[in-house]
mmCIF file with all atom_site columns, C-alpha atoms in Angstrom:
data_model
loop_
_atom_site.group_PDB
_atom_site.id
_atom_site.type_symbol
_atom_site.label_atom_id
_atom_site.label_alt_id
_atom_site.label_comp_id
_atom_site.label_asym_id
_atom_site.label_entity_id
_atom_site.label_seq_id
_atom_site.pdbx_PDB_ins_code
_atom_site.Cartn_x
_atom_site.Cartn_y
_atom_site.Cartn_z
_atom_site.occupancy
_atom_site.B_iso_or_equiv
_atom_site.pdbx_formal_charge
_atom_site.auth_seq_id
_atom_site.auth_comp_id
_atom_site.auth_asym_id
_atom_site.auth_atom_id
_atom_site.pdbx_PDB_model_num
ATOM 1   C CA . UNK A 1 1   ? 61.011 -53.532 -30.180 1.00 66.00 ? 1030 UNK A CA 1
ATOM 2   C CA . UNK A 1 2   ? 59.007 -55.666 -28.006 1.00 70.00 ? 1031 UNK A CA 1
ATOM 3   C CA . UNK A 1 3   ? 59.739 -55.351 -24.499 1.00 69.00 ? 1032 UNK A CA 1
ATOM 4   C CA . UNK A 1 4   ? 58.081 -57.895 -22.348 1.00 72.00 ? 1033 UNK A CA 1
ATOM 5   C CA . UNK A 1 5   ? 57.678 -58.528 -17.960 1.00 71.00 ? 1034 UNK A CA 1
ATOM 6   C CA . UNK A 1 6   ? 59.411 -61.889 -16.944 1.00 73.00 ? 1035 UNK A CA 1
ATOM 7   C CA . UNK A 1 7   ? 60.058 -63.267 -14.041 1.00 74.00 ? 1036 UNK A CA 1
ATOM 8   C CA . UNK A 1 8   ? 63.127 -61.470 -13.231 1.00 72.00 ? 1037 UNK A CA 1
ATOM 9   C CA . UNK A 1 9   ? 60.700 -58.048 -13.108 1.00 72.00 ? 1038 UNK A CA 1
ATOM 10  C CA . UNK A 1 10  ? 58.500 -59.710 -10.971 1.00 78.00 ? 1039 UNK A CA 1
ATOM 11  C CA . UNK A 1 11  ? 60.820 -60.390 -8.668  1.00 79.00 ? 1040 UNK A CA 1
ATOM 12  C CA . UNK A 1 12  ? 61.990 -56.656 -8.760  1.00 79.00 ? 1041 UNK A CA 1
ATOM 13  C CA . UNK A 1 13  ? 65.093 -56.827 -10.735 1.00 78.00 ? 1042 UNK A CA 1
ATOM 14  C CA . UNK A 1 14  ? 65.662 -54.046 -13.658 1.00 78.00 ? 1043 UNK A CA 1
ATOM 15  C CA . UNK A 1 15  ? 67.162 -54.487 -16.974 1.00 77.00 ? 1044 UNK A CA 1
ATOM 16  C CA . UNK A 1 16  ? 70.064 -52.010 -17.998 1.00 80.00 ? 1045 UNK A CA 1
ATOM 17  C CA . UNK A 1 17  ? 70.684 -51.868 -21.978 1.00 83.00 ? 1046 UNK A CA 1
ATOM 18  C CA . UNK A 1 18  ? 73.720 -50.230 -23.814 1.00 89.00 ? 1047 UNK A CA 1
ATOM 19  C CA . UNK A 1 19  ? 76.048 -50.830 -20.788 1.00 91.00 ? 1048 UNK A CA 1
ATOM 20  C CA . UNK A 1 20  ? 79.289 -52.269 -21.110 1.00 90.00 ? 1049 UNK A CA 1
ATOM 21  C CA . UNK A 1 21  ? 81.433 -53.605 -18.303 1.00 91.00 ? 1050 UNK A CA 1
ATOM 22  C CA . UNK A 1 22  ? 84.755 -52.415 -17.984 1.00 93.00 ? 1051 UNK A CA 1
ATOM 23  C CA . UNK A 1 23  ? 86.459 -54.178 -15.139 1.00 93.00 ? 1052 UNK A CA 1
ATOM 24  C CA . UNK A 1 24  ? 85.264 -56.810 -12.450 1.00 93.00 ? 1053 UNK A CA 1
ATOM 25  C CA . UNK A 1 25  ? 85.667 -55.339 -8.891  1.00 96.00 ? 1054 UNK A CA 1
ATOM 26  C CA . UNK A 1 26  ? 86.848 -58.087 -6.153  1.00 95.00 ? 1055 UNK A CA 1
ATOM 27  C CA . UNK A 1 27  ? 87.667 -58.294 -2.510  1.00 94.00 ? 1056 UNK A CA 1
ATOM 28  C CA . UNK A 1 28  ? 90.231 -61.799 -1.201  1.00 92.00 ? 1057 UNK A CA 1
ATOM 29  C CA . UNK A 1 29  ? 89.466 -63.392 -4.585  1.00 88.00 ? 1058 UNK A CA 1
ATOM 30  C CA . UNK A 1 30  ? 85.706 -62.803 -4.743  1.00 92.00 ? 1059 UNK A CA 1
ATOM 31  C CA . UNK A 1 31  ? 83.824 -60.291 -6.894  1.00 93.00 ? 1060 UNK A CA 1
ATOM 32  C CA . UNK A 1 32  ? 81.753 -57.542 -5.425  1.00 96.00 ? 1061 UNK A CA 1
ATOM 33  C CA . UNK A 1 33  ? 80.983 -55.374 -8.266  1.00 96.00 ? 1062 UNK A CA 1
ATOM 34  C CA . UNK A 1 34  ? 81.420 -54.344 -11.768 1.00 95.00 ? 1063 UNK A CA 1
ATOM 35  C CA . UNK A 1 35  ? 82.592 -51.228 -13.268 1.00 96.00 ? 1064 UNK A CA 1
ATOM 36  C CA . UNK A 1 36  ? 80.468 -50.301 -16.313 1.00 95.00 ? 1065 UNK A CA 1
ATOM 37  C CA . UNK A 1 37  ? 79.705 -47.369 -18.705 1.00 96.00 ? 1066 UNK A CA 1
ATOM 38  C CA . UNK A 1 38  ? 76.849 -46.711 -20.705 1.00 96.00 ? 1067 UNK A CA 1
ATOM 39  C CA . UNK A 1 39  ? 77.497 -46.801 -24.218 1.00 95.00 ? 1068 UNK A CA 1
ATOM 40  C CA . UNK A 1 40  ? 75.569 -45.378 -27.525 1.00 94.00 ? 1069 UNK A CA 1
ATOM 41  C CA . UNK A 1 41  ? 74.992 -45.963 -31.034 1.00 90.00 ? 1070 UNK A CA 1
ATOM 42  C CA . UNK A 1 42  ? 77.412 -43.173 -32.859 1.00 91.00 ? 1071 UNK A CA 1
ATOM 43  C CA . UNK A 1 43  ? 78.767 -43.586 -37.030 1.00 91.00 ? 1072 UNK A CA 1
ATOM 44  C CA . UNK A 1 44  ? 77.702 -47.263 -36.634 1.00 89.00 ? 1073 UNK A CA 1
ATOM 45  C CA . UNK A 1 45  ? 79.838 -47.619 -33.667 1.00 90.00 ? 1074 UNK A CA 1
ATOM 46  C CA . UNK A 1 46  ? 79.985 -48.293 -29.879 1.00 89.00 ? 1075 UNK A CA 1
ATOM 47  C CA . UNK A 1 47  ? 81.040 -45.406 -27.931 1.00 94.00 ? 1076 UNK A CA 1
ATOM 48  C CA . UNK A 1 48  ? 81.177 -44.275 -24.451 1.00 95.00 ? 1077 UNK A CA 1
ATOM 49  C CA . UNK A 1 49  ? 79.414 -42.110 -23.089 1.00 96.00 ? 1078 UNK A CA 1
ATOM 50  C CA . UNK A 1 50  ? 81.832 -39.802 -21.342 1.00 96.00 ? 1079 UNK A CA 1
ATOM 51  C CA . UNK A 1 51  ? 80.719 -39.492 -16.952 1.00 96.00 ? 1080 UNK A CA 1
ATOM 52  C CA . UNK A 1 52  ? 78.569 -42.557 -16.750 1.00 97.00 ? 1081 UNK A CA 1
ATOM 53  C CA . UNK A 1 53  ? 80.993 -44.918 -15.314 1.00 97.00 ? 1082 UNK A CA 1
ATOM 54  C CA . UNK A 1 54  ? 79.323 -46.433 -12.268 1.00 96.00 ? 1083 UNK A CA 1
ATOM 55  C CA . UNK A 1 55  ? 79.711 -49.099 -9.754  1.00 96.00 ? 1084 UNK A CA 1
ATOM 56  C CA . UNK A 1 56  ? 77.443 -52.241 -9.752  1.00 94.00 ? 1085 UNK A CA 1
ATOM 57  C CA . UNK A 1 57  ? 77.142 -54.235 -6.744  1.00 94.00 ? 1086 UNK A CA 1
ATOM 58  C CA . UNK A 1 58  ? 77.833 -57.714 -7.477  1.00 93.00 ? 1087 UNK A CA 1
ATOM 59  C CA . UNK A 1 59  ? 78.182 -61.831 -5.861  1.00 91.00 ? 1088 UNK A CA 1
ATOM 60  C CA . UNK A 1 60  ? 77.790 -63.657 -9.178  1.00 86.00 ? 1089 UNK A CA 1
ATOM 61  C CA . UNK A 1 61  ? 78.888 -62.904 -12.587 1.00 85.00 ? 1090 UNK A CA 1
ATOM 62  C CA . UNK A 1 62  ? 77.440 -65.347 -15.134 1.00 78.00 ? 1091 UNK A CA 1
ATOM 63  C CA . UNK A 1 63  ? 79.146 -64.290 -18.835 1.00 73.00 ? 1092 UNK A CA 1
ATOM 64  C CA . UNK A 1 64  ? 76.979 -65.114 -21.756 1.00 67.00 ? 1093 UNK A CA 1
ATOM 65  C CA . UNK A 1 65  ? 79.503 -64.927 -24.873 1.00 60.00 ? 1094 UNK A CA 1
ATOM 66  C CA . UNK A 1 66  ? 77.733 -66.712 -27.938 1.00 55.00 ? 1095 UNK A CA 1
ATOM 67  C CA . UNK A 1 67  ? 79.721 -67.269 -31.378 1.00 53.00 ? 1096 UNK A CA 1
ATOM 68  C CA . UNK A 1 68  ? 81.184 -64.041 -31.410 1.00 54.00 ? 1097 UNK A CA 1
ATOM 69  C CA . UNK A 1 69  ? 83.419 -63.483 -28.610 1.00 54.00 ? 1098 UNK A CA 1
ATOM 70  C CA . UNK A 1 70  ? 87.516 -63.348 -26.920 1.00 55.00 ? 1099 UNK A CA 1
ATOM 71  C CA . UNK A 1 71  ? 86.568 -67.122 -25.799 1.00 70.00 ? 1100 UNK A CA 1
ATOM 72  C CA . UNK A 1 72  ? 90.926 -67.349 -25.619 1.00 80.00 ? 1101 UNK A CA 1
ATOM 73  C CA . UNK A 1 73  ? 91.289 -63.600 -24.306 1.00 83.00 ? 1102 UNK A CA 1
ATOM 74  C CA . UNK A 1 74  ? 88.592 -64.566 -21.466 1.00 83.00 ? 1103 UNK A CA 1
ATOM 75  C CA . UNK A 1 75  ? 89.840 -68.594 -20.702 1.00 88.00 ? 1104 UNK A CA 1
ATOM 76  C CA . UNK A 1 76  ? 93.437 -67.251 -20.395 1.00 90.00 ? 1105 UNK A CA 1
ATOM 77  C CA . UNK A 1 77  ? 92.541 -63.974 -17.974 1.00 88.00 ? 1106 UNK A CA 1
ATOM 78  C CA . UNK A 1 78  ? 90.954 -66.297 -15.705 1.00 89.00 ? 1107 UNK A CA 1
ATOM 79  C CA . UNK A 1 79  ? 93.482 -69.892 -16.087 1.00 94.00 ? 1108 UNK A CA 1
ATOM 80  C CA . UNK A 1 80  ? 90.616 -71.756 -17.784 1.00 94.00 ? 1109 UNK A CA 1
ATOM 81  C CA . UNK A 1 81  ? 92.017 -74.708 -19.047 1.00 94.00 ? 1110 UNK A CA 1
ATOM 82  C CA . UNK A 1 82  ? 91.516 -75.295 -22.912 1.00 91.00 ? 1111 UNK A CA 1
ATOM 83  C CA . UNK A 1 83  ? 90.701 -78.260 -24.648 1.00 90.00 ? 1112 UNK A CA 1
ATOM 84  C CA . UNK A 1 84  ? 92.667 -79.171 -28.155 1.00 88.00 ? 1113 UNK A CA 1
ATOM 85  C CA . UNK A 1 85  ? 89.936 -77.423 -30.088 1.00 86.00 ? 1114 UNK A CA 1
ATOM 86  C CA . UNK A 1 86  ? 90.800 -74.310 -28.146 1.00 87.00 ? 1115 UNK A CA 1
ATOM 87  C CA . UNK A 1 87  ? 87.317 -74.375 -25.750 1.00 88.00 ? 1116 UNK A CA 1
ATOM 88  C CA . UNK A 1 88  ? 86.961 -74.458 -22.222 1.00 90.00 ? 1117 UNK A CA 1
ATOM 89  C CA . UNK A 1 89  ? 87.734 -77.075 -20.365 1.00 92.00 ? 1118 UNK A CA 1
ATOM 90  C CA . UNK A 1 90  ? 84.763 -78.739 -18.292 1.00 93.00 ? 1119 UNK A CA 1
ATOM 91  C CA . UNK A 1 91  ? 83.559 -82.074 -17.012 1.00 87.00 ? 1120 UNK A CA 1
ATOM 92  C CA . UNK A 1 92  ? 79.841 -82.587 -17.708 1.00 87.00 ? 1121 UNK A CA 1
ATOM 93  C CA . UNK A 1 93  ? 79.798 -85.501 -14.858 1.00 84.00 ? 1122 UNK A CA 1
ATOM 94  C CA . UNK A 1 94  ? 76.616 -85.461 -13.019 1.00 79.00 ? 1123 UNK A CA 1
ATOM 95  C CA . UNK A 1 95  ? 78.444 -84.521 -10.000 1.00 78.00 ? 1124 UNK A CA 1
ATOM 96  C CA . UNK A 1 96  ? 80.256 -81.160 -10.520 1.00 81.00 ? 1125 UNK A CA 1
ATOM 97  C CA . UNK A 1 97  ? 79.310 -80.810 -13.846 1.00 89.00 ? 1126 UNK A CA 1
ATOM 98  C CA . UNK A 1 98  ? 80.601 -78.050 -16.193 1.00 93.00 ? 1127 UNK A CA 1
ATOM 99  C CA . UNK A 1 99  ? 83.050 -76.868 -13.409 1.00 94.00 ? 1128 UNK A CA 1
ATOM 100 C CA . UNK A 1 100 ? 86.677 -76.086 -14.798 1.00 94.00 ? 1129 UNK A CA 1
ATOM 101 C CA . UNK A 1 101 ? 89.222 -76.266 -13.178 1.00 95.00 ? 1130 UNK A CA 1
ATOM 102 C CA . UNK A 1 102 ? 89.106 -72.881 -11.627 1.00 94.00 ? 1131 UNK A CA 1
ATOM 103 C CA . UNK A 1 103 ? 87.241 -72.849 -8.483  1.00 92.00 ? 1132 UNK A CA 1
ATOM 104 C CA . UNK A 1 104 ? 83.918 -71.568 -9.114  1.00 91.00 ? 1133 UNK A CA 1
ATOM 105 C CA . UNK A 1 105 ? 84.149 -71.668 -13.001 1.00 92.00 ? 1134 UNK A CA 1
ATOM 106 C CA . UNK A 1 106 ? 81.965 -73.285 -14.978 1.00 93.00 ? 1135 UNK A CA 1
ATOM 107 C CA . UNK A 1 107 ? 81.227 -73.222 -18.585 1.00 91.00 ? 1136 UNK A CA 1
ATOM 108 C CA . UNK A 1 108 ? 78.650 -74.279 -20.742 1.00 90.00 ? 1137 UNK A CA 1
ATOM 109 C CA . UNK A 1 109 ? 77.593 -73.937 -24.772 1.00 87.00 ? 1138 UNK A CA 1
ATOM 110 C CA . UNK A 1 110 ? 79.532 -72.802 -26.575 1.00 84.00 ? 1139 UNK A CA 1
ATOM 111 C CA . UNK A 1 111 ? 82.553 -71.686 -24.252 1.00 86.00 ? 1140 UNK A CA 1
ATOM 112 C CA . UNK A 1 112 ? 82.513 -75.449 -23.760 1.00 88.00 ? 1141 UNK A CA 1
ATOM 113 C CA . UNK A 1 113 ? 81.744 -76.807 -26.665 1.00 85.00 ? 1142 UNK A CA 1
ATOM 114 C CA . UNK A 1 114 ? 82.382 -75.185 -29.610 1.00 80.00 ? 1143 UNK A CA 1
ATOM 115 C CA . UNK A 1 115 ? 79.605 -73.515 -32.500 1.00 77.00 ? 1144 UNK A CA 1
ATOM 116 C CA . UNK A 1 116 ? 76.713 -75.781 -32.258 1.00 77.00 ? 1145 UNK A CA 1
ATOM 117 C CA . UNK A 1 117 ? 73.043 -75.795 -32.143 1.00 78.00 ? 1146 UNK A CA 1
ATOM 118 C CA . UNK A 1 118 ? 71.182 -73.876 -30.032 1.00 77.00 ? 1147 UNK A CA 1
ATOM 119 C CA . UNK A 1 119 ? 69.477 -76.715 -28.327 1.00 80.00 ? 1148 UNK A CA 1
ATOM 120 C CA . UNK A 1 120 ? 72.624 -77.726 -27.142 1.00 82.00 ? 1149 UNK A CA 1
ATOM 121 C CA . UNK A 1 121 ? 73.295 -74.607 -25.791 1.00 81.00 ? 1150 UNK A CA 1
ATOM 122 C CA . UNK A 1 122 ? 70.087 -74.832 -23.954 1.00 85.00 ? 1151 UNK A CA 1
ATOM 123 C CA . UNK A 1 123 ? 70.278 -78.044 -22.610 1.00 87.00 ? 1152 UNK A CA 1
ATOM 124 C CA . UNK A 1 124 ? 73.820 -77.110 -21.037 1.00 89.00 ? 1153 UNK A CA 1
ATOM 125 C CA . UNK A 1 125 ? 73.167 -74.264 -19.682 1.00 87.00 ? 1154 UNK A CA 1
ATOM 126 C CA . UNK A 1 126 ? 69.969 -75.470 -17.636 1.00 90.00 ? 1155 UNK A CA 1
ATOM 127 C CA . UNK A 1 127 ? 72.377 -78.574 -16.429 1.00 91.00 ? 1156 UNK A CA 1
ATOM 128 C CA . UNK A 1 128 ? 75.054 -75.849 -15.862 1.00 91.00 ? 1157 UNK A CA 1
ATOM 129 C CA . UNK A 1 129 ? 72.770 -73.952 -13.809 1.00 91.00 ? 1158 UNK A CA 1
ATOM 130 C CA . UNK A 1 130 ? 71.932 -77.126 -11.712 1.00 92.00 ? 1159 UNK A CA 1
ATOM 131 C CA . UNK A 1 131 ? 75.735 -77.602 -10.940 1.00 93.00 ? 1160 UNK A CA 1
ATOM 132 C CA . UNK A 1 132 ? 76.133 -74.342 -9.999  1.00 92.00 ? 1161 UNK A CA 1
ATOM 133 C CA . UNK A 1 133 ? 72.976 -74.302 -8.032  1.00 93.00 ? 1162 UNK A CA 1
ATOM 134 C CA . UNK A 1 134 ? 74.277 -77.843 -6.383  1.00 92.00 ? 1163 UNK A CA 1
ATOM 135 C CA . UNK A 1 135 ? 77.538 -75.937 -5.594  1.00 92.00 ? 1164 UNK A CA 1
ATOM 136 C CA . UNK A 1 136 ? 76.080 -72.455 -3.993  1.00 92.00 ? 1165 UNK A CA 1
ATOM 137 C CA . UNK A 1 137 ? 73.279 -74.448 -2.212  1.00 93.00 ? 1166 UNK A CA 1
ATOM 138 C CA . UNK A 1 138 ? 74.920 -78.091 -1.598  1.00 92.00 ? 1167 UNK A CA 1
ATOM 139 C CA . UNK A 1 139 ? 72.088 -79.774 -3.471  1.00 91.00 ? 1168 UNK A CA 1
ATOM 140 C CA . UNK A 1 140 ? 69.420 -78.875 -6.518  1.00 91.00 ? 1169 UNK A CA 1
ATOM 141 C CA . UNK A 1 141 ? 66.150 -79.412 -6.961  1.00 90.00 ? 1170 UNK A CA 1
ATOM 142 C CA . UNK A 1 142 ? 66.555 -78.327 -10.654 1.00 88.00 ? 1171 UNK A CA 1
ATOM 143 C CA . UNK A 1 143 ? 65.820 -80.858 -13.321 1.00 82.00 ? 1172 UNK A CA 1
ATOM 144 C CA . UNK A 1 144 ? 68.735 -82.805 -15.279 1.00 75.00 ? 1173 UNK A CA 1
#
């Protein structure tokens, strides 16, 4: 393994590995934590590791799923609207793009759009990010 600084370091955030979330923590409709465990490696399985449930402070939660994933499980639990194909349903207008049509929901890649190239899932998450950065700030100066 190759572990590497990035900017995130730099700017004094830490990276947690083997954690899984359990449950999102919210206040009036607005997330303030997460409840997570710490999980290990045991007869080529995930398992929890019993007393290390913990609290983590949180504003934004920003779920990267990938090909593998409950895309349905996840759309439903939060009233994501689905598209015939069974994705997430999301404008990509240049005004509010990727939001769904669950206030402060947006979805990009794959969620969005189905199994496809990487590069796609690139270039919609960097125009996600400026639509949600448009949305938390009222205007980006992220690229397109």
């Amino acid at each position: 393994i190759k572990l590497r600084t990035s900017s995130s370091h730099e700017e004094g955030c830490e990276r947690e590995f083997a954690i899984s979330t359990k449950e999102f923590i919210g206040e009036k409709g607005k997330v303030t934590g997460l409840k997570t465990v710490r999980v290990e490696w045991k007869d080529g399985k995930m398992q929890e590791v019993p007393g290390s449930e913990q609290i983590l402070k949180a504003d934004l939660v920003l779920l990267a799923m990938g090909f593998i994933s409950p895309v349905a499980t996840v759309l439903d639990a939060f009233g994501v609207e689905k598209d015939a194909r069974g994705n997430a349903r999301a404008t990509v207008d240049f005004i509010g793009g990727y939001a769904t049509n669950v206030p402060k929901v947006f979805a990009a890649g794959d969620i969005r759009r189905g199994q496809s190239l990487v590069v796609w899932a690139i270039r919609e998450g960097r125009q996600a990010a400026r639509s949600v950065d448009e949305f938390l700030m009222g205007f980006s100066d992220l690229p397109r």
